[in-house]
PDB file of C-alpha atoms and ligand atoms in Angstrom:
ATOM      1  CA  UNK A 242      91.270 125.460 102.203  1.00  0.00           C
ATOM      2  CA  UNK A 243      93.889 123.697 100.068  1.00  0.00           C
ATOM      3  CA  UNK A 244      95.579 120.737 101.738  1.00  0.00           C
ATOM      4  CA  UNK A 245      98.490 118.549 100.647  1.00  0.00           C
ATOM      5  CA  UNK A 246     100.106 115.511 102.206  1.00  0.00           C
ATOM      6  CA  UNK A 247     103.776 114.915 101.448  1.00  0.00           C
ATOM      7  CA  UNK A 248     104.527 111.267 102.170  1.00  0.00           C
ATOM      8  CA  UNK A 249     107.214 108.600 102.082  1.00  0.00           C
ATOM      9  CA  UNK A 250     106.392 104.912 102.303  1.00  0.00           C
ATOM     10  CA  UNK A 251     109.297 102.613 101.481  1.00  0.00           C
ATOM     11  CA  UNK A 252     108.868  99.452 103.600  1.00  0.00           C
ATOM     12  CA  UNK A 253     105.457  97.847 103.039  1.00  0.00           C
ATOM     13  CA  UNK A 254     103.410 100.744 101.655  1.00  0.00           C
ATOM     14  CA  UNK A 255     101.712 101.148 105.056  1.00  0.00           C
ATOM     15  CA  UNK A 256     101.847 104.929 105.050  1.00  0.00           C
ATOM     16  CA  UNK A 257     100.818 105.082 101.408  1.00  0.00           C
ATOM     17  CA  UNK A 258      97.756 102.936 102.156  1.00  0.00           C
ATOM     18  CA  UNK A 259      96.796 105.368 104.898  1.00  0.00           C
ATOM     19  CA  UNK A 260      97.231 108.557 102.866  1.00  0.00           C
ATOM     20  CA  UNK A 261      95.460 107.097  99.821  1.00  0.00           C
ATOM     21  CA  UNK A 262      92.534 106.202 102.073  1.00  0.00           C
ATOM     22  CA  UNK A 263      92.531 109.783 103.353  1.00  0.00           C
ATOM     23  CA  UNK A 264      92.631 111.174  99.804  1.00  0.00           C
ATOM     24  CA  UNK A 265      89.540 109.121  98.877  1.00  0.00           C
ATOM     25  CA  UNK A 266      87.539 110.776 101.648  1.00  0.00           C
ATOM     26  CA  UNK A 267      89.064 114.248 101.932  1.00  0.00           C
ATOM     27  CA  UNK A 268      90.044 116.977  99.497  1.00  0.00           C
ATOM     28  CA  UNK A 269      93.820 116.636  99.602  1.00  0.00           C
ATOM     29  CA  UNK A 270      96.691 116.475  97.091  1.00  0.00           C
ATOM     30  CA  UNK A 271      99.250 113.693  97.613  1.00  0.00           C
ATOM     31  CA  UNK A 272     102.938 114.271  96.947  1.00  0.00           C
ATOM     32  CA  UNK A 273     105.380 111.341  97.062  1.00  0.00           C
ATOM     33  CA  UNK A 274     108.577 112.874  98.472  1.00  0.00           C
ATOM     34  CA  UNK A 275     110.729 110.128  96.921  1.00  0.00           C
ATOM     35  CA  UNK A 276     109.360 110.665  93.397  1.00  0.00           C
ATOM     36  CA  UNK A 277     108.738 114.430  93.619  1.00  0.00           C
ATOM     37  CA  UNK A 278     111.499 115.838  95.802  1.00  0.00           C
ATOM     38  CA  UNK A 279     110.881 119.408  94.590  1.00  0.00           C
ATOM     39  CA  UNK A 280     107.149 120.160  94.684  1.00  0.00           C
ATOM     40  CA  UNK A 281     105.998 123.731  95.337  1.00  0.00           C
ATOM     41  CA  UNK A 282     103.980 124.072  98.558  1.00  0.00           C
ATOM     42  CA  UNK A 283     103.324 127.806  98.465  1.00  0.00           C
ATOM     43  CA  UNK A 284      99.687 127.558  97.411  1.00  0.00           C
ATOM     44  CA  UNK A 285      98.640 125.194 100.241  1.00  0.00           C
ATOM     45  CA  UNK A 286      97.000 126.452 103.426  1.00  0.00           C
ATOM     46  CA  UNK A 287      97.737 123.275 105.338  1.00  0.00           C
ATOM     47  CA  UNK A 288     100.419 120.659 104.736  1.00  0.00           C
ATOM     48  CA  UNK A 289     100.744 117.160 106.149  1.00  0.00           C
ATOM     49  CA  UNK A 290     103.948 115.166 106.384  1.00  0.00           C
ATOM     50  CA  UNK A 291     103.390 111.416 106.524  1.00  0.00           C
ATOM     51  CA  UNK A 292     106.037 108.728 106.896  1.00  0.00           C
ATOM     52  CA  UNK A 293     106.970 105.357 108.274  1.00  0.00           C
ATOM     53  CA  UNK A 294     109.391 105.537 111.194  1.00  0.00           C
ATOM     54  CA  UNK A 295     112.868 104.355 110.291  1.00  0.00           C
ATOM     55  CA  UNK A 296     115.476 104.226 113.070  1.00  0.00           C
ATOM     56  CA  UNK A 297     113.249 106.545 115.153  1.00  0.00           C
ATOM     57  CA  UNK A 298     112.946 109.144 112.383  1.00  0.00           C
ATOM     58  CA  UNK A 299     110.699 110.223 109.528  1.00  0.00           C
ATOM     59  CA  UNK A 300     112.126 109.053 106.183  1.00  0.00           C
ATOM     60  CA  UNK A 301     115.122 110.975 104.929  1.00  0.00           C
ATOM     61  CA  UNK A 302     113.219 112.053 101.798  1.00  0.00           C
ATOM     62  CA  UNK A 303     110.617 113.800 104.003  1.00  0.00           C
ATOM     63  CA  UNK A 304     113.223 115.545 106.120  1.00  0.00           C
ATOM     64  CA  UNK A 305     115.092 116.708 103.013  1.00  0.00           C
ATOM     65  CA  UNK A 306     111.849 117.773 101.353  1.00  0.00           C
ATOM     66  CA  UNK A 307     110.802 119.846 104.361  1.00  0.00           C
ATOM     67  CA  UNK A 308     114.225 121.477 104.684  1.00  0.00           C
ATOM     68  CA  UNK A 309     114.192 122.421 101.018  1.00  0.00           C
ATOM     69  CA  UNK A 310     110.588 123.135 100.063  1.00  0.00           C
ATOM     70  CA  UNK A 311     108.551 124.051 103.131  1.00  0.00           C
ATOM     71  CA  UNK A 312     107.820 127.791 103.194  1.00  0.00           C
ATOM     72  CA  UNK A 313     107.876 129.564 106.584  1.00  0.00           C
ATOM     73  CA  UNK A 314     104.789 129.997 108.788  1.00  0.00           C
ATOM     74  CA  UNK A 315     102.657 127.139 107.418  1.00  0.00           C
ATOM     75  CA  UNK A 316     100.058 125.081 109.308  1.00  0.00           C
ATOM     76  CA  UNK A 317     101.279 121.496 109.512  1.00  0.00           C
ATOM     77  CA  UNK A 318      99.930 118.100 110.528  1.00  0.00           C
ATOM     78  CA  UNK A 319     101.953 114.950 111.022  1.00  0.00           C
ATOM     79  CA  UNK A 320     101.116 111.309 110.307  1.00  0.00           C
ATOM     80  CA  UNK A 321     103.274 108.267 110.898  1.00  0.00           C
ATOM     81  CA  UNK A 322     103.097 104.483 110.876  1.00  0.00           C
ATOM     82  CA  UNK A 323     105.464 102.500 113.042  1.00  0.00           C
ATOM     83  CA  UNK A 324     106.293  98.979 114.188  1.00  0.00           C
ATOM     84  CA  UNK A 325     107.058  99.969 117.769  1.00  0.00           C
ATOM     85  CA  UNK A 326     106.324 103.590 118.595  1.00  0.00           C
ATOM     86  CA  UNK A 327     105.711 106.974 117.005  1.00  0.00           C
ATOM     87  CA  UNK A 328     108.475 109.553 116.970  1.00  0.00           C
ATOM     88  CA  UNK A 329     107.976 113.044 115.534  1.00  0.00           C
ATOM     89  CA  UNK A 330     111.179 114.705 116.749  1.00  0.00           C
ATOM     90  CA  UNK A 331     113.146 114.523 113.480  1.00  0.00           C
ATOM     91  CA  UNK A 332     110.531 116.475 111.511  1.00  0.00           C
ATOM     92  CA  UNK A 333     109.617 118.765 114.414  1.00  0.00           C
ATOM     93  CA  UNK A 334     113.195 120.029 114.584  1.00  0.00           C
ATOM     94  CA  UNK A 335     112.865 121.252 110.987  1.00  0.00           C
ATOM     95  CA  UNK A 336     109.363 122.632 111.531  1.00  0.00           C
ATOM     96  CA  UNK A 337     110.638 124.748 114.438  1.00  0.00           C
ATOM     97  CA  UNK A 338     113.198 126.374 112.170  1.00  0.00           C
ATOM     98  CA  UNK A 339     110.440 127.183 109.658  1.00  0.00           C
ATOM     99  CA  UNK A 340     108.147 128.720 112.307  1.00  0.00           C
ATOM    100  CA  UNK A 341     105.473 126.172 111.400  1.00  0.00           C
ATOM    101  CA  UNK A 342     102.504 125.560 113.673  1.00  0.00           C
ATOM    102  CA  UNK A 343     101.657 121.894 114.184  1.00  0.00           C
ATOM    103  CA  UNK A 344      97.876 121.569 114.329  1.00  0.00           C
ATOM    104  CA  UNK A 345      97.674 117.808 114.876  1.00  0.00           C
ATOM    105  CA  UNK A 346      99.541 114.505 114.983  1.00  0.00           C
ATOM    106  CA  UNK A 347      98.296 111.010 114.157  1.00  0.00           C
ATOM    107  CA  UNK A 348     100.146 107.718 114.359  1.00  0.00           C
ATOM    108  CA  UNK A 349      99.187 104.067 114.048  1.00  0.00           C
ATOM    109  CA  UNK A 350     100.932 100.723 113.765  1.00  0.00           C
ATOM    110  CA  UNK A 351     102.236  99.499 110.408  1.00  0.00           C
ATOM    111  CA  UNK A 352     103.314  95.974 109.436  1.00  0.00           C
ATOM    112  CA  UNK A 353     107.022  95.669 110.158  1.00  0.00           C
ATOM    113  CA  UNK A 354     109.369  92.912 109.028  1.00  0.00           C
ATOM    114  CA  UNK A 355     112.609  94.782 109.550  1.00  0.00           C
ATOM    115  CA  UNK A 356     115.607  92.884 110.960  1.00  0.00           C
ATOM    116  CA  UNK A 357     114.846  90.257 113.601  1.00  0.00           C
ATOM    117  CA  UNK A 358     111.080  90.789 113.299  1.00  0.00           C
ATOM    118  CA  UNK A 359     111.258  89.021 109.947  1.00  0.00           C
ATOM    119  CA  UNK A 360     112.114  85.779 111.755  1.00  0.00           C
ATOM    120  CA  UNK A 361     108.832  85.835 113.653  1.00  0.00           C
ATOM    121  CA  UNK A 362     106.721  86.762 110.615  1.00  0.00           C
ATOM    122  CA  UNK A 363     106.812  90.479 111.380  1.00  0.00           C
ATOM    123  CA  UNK A 364     105.004  92.622 113.949  1.00  0.00           C
ATOM    124  CA  UNK A 365     101.845  94.724 113.697  1.00  0.00           C
ATOM    125  CA  UNK A 366     100.616  92.385 110.965  1.00  0.00           C
ATOM    126  CA  UNK A 367      97.469  93.611 109.220  1.00  0.00           C
ATOM    127  CA  UNK A 368      98.082  97.275 110.133  1.00  0.00           C
ATOM    128  CA  UNK A 369      97.015  99.796 109.134  1.00  0.00           C
ATOM    129  CA  UNK A 370      93.646  98.029 109.413  1.00  0.00           C
ATOM    130  CA  UNK A 371      90.156  99.353 108.774  1.00  0.00           C
ATOM    131  CA  UNK A 372      89.908 100.983 112.161  1.00  0.00           C
ATOM    132  CA  UNK A 373      93.286 102.701 111.680  1.00  0.00           C
ATOM    133  CA  UNK A 374      92.079 103.965 108.286  1.00  0.00           C
ATOM    134  CA  UNK A 375      88.864 105.345 109.751  1.00  0.00           C
ATOM    135  CA  UNK A 376      90.746 107.035 112.597  1.00  0.00           C
ATOM    136  CA  UNK A 377      93.146 108.623 110.104  1.00  0.00           C
ATOM    137  CA  UNK A 378      90.289 109.970 107.962  1.00  0.00           C
ATOM    138  CA  UNK A 379      88.516 111.354 111.055  1.00  0.00           C
ATOM    139  CA  UNK A 380      91.780 112.961 112.144  1.00  0.00           C
ATOM    140  CA  UNK A 381      92.192 114.822 108.845  1.00  0.00           C
ATOM    141  CA  UNK A 382      88.504 115.789 108.702  1.00  0.00           C
ATOM    142  CA  UNK A 383      88.854 117.324 112.152  1.00  0.00           C
ATOM    143  CA  UNK A 384      91.784 119.583 111.237  1.00  0.00           C
ATOM    144  CA  UNK A 385      91.138 123.321 111.030  1.00  0.00           C
TER     145      UNK A 385
HETATM  146  C1  LIG B  73     114.889 100.144 108.104  1.00  0.00           C
HETATM  147  C2  LIG B  73     113.690 100.191 109.030  1.00  0.00           C
HETATM  148  C3  LIG B  73     113.817 100.804 110.275  1.00  0.00           C
HETATM  149  C4  LIG B  73     112.707 100.871 111.131  1.00  0.00           C
HETATM  150  N1  LIG B  73     112.851 101.508 112.344  1.00  0.00           N
HETATM  151  C5  LIG B  73     111.766 101.610 113.165  1.00  0.00           C
HETATM  152  C6  LIG B  73     111.884 102.304 114.420  1.00  0.00           C
HETATM  153  O1  LIG B  73     112.935 102.848 114.783  1.00  0.00           O
HETATM  154  N2  LIG B  73     110.783 102.360 115.220  1.00  0.00           N
HETATM  155  C7  LIG B  73     109.585 101.783 114.867  1.00  0.00           C
HETATM  156  O2  LIG B  73     108.623 101.872 115.633  1.00  0.00           O
HETATM  157  N3  LIG B  73     109.443 101.137 113.671  1.00  0.00           N
HETATM  158  C8  LIG B  73     110.499 101.046 112.820  1.00  0.00           C
HETATM  159  N4  LIG B  73     110.364 100.409 111.595  1.00  0.00           N
HETATM  160  C9  LIG B  73     109.019  99.904 111.189  1.00  0.00           C
HETATM  161  C10 LIG B  73     108.293 100.885 110.274  1.00  0.00           C
HETATM  162  O3  LIG B  73     108.198 102.168 110.861  1.00  0.00           O
HETATM  163  C11 LIG B  73     106.858 100.419 109.964  1.00  0.00           C
HETATM  164  O4  LIG B  73     106.853  99.145 109.376  1.00  0.00           O
HETATM  165  C12 LIG B  73     106.166 101.431 109.055  1.00  0.00           C
HETATM  166  O5  LIG B  73     104.772 101.159 109.024  1.00  0.00           O
HETATM  167  C13 LIG B  73     106.742 101.412 107.640  1.00  0.00           C
HETATM  168  O6  LIG B  73     105.986 102.280 106.844  1.00  0.00           O
HETATM  169  P1  LIG B  73     105.952 102.144 105.240  1.00  0.00           P
HETATM  170  O7  LIG B  73     105.443 100.757 104.896  1.00  0.00           O
HETATM  171  O8  LIG B  73     105.001 103.219 104.837  1.00  0.00           O
HETATM  172  O9  LIG B  73     107.342 102.397 104.768  1.00  0.00           O
HETATM  173  C14 LIG B  73     111.454 100.312 110.730  1.00  0.00           C
HETATM  174  C15 LIG B  73     111.361  99.686 109.477  1.00  0.00           C
HETATM  175  C16 LIG B  73     112.457  99.634 108.623  1.00  0.00           C
HETATM  176  C17 LIG B  73     112.320  98.968 107.284  1.00  0.00           C
END
């Protein structure tokens, strides 16, 4: 089964750390949605979208990528890193339109120094940590 993860990681590289850790342990192609906004997903059996959460949404580059390049009727999994809480609604709205089936979701904390959090040295410092990385790998290994 061919798997790809399309990701965006623009704040501290938290999401990138996670997906690179996954790619070391699992057979998966990584696509950076910021650098490759037009990749062809037709040949993949399962596609992951991974992003930090910015103003309660997946990164704009992911949402635009999915709108433009996601074929209908694909199996999808979702990964996010967040300072406060996970939120999958922005991408799920697009997935609904594409008749995608979401086979799993994984989220964990990611170091966040946005806005006022900078003044206190940031929140979720050290995340994703080793345990987060292991959980993410187990999550992807368990997808069918
Ligand atoms: C502009 C901006 C907006 C953010 N908005 C949210 C938010 O609404 N909810 C939340 O839980 N975290 C928010 N965060 C924290 C990020 O989701 C978190 O640090 C994430 O791990 C960043 O991933 P990245 O390093 O892969 O970009 C925000 C961070 C930035 C820079």
